[in-house]
Amino acid sequence: MHLNTKKIAFAGVMLALTEVGIALGSVIETNTLFLLAAASFFVGIVIQEFGLKSGAGFLLAGILLAILLSPNKLYVVSMSLLMTKRNKLYVVSYAFMGFYILIIETIWYFSGRASGWIRSRNFFWLMKYLVFNVLYIPGLIYFWSMLSEKKTVKGIMLMSVVFGQFILFVFDKTYEYAMGKIWKENRHKFGF
């Protein structure tokens, strides 16, 4: 088996930067969502440079390392054998964002090979919102059920769903800018 050392070294650096982003996200709590989103963008970089399989492996490695290297590990161990809801939320948030990027990059790859309406930008955005809501709404229902045993007020749930759509739009635009502008202009510095 031939291993590309450049690929392994680059993915290792990207994984280290991912873990730094996740760790900083749990330390600098005012920027948690931003840092986790930035950490998940490295999944997209690995996918664009090395393919979908490498991106899936990278995401899995990032999730496993995030579980092992959470900065609040002593606090977590002293409180219980399970991770606290706060730490779990951080890891799940990174996993959610990374998995979302993996899925949309897969859709982009296969829709580029298709023809007709499936190849259109409208189809791609429709699929993005569909994938996001399939991942987001069950997670939202689970989150609200953890907070309260009572039935969730429909208005709060609806506001959370609408707010999630806005967050998706901002996340997607930021991801497209990061991949299309920042990474595209700087990838030659890494020898690509």
Coordinates of C-alpha atoms in Angstrom, one line a residue, residues 49-174:
E49 CA -8.0 18.2 -1.4
F50 CA -8.2 14.4 -0.9
G51 CA -11.8 13.2 -1.5
L52 CA -14.9 12.2 0.4
K53 CA -13.4 9.0 2.0
S54 CA -10.5 11.0 3.5
G55 CA -12.9 13.6 4.7
A56 CA -15.0 11.0 6.4
G57 CA -12.0 9.5 8.1
F58 CA -10.8 13.0 9.1
L59 CA -14.2 13.8 10.7
L60 CA -14.2 10.6 12.6
A61 CA -10.7 11.2 13.9
G62 CA -11.6 14.7 14.9
I63 CA -14.7 13.5 16.8
L64 CA -12.7 10.8 18.6
L65 CA -9.9 13.2 19.5
A66 CA -12.4 15.8 20.7
I67 CA -13.9 13.2 23.1
L68 CA -10.5 12.2 24.4
L69 CA -8.9 15.7 24.6
S70 CA -11.7 17.9 25.9
P71 CA -10.0 20.5 28.1
N72 CA -12.4 20.1 31.0
K73 CA -11.6 16.4 31.4
L74 CA -10.7 16.5 35.1
Y75 CA -13.9 18.4 35.9
V76 CA -15.9 15.9 33.8
V77 CA -14.3 12.8 35.5
S78 CA -14.7 14.2 39.0
M79 CA -18.4 15.0 38.5
S80 CA -19.4 11.6 36.9
L81 CA -18.2 8.9 34.6
L82 CA -20.2 10.4 31.8
M83 CA -19.3 13.7 30.1
T84 CA -21.2 16.7 31.3
K85 CA -24.0 18.1 29.1
R86 CA -21.8 21.1 28.4
N87 CA -18.8 19.0 27.1
K88 CA -21.1 16.7 25.2
L89 CA -22.8 19.7 23.5
Y90 CA -19.4 21.0 22.3
V91 CA -18.4 17.6 20.8
V92 CA -21.8 17.1 19.3
S93 CA -21.8 20.6 17.8
Y94 CA -18.5 19.9 16.1
A95 CA -19.7 16.5 15.0
F96 CA -23.0 18.0 13.7
M97 CA -21.2 20.7 11.7
G98 CA -18.6 18.4 10.3
F99 CA -21.1 15.8 9.4
Y100 CA -23.2 18.5 7.7
I101 CA -20.2 19.6 5.6
L102 CA -19.5 16.0 4.7
I103 CA -23.0 15.4 3.5
I104 CA -23.3 18.7 1.5
E105 CA -19.9 18.0 -0.1
T106 CA -21.1 14.6 -1.1
I107 CA -24.3 16.0 -2.5
W108 CA -22.2 18.6 -4.4
Y109 CA -20.0 15.9 -5.8
F110 CA -22.8 13.7 -7.0
S111 CA -25.1 16.5 -8.3
G112 CA -22.1 17.7 -10.4
R113 CA -22.2 14.4 -12.2
A114 CA -26.0 14.5 -12.7
S115 CA -27.9 16.4 -15.3
G116 CA -31.0 18.7 -15.4
W117 CA -32.5 20.3 -12.4
I118 CA -30.4 18.1 -10.0
R119 CA -27.4 19.9 -11.2
S120 CA -28.9 23.4 -10.4
R121 CA -27.9 25.6 -7.5
N122 CA -31.6 25.6 -6.4
F123 CA -31.6 21.8 -5.9
F124 CA -28.3 22.1 -4.0
W125 CA -29.8 24.7 -1.6
L126 CA -33.0 22.6 -1.2
M127 CA -30.9 19.6 -0.3
K128 CA -28.8 21.7 2.2
Y129 CA -31.9 22.8 4.0
L130 CA -33.4 19.3 4.0
V131 CA -30.2 17.7 5.3
F132 CA -29.8 20.4 8.0
N133 CA -33.4 20.0 9.2
V134 CA -33.2 16.2 9.3
L135 CA -30.2 16.6 11.6
Y136 CA -31.3 19.7 13.5
I137 CA -34.9 19.2 14.4
P138 CA -34.5 15.8 16.1
G139 CA -31.5 17.3 18.0
L140 CA -33.6 20.3 19.0
I141 CA -36.5 18.1 20.2
Y142 CA -34.0 16.0 22.3
F143 CA -32.4 19.1 23.7
W144 CA -35.7 20.6 24.8
S145 CA -36.7 17.2 26.3
M146 CA -33.5 17.2 28.4
L147 CA -34.3 20.6 29.8
S148 CA -37.8 19.9 30.8
E149 CA -40.1 17.0 31.2
K150 CA -43.1 19.2 30.3
K151 CA -44.2 19.6 26.8
T152 CA -42.2 22.3 25.0
V153 CA -44.1 25.4 24.2
K154 CA -44.8 25.4 20.5
G155 CA -43.7 29.0 20.1
I156 CA -40.3 28.5 21.5
M157 CA -39.7 25.4 19.4
L158 CA -40.9 27.3 16.3
M159 CA -38.6 30.2 17.1
S160 CA -35.7 27.8 17.6
V161 CA -36.4 26.2 14.2
V162 CA -36.5 29.5 12.4
F163 CA -33.4 30.7 14.2
G164 CA -31.7 27.5 13.1
Q165 CA -32.5 28.3 9.5
F166 CA -30.9 31.7 9.9
I167 CA -27.8 30.1 11.5
L168 CA -27.6 27.6 8.6
F169 CA -27.7 30.5 6.1
V170 CA -24.9 32.3 7.9
F171 CA -22.9 29.1 8.4
D172 CA -23.2 28.2 4.7
K173 CA -22.3 31.6 3.4
T174 CA -19.2 31.6 5.7

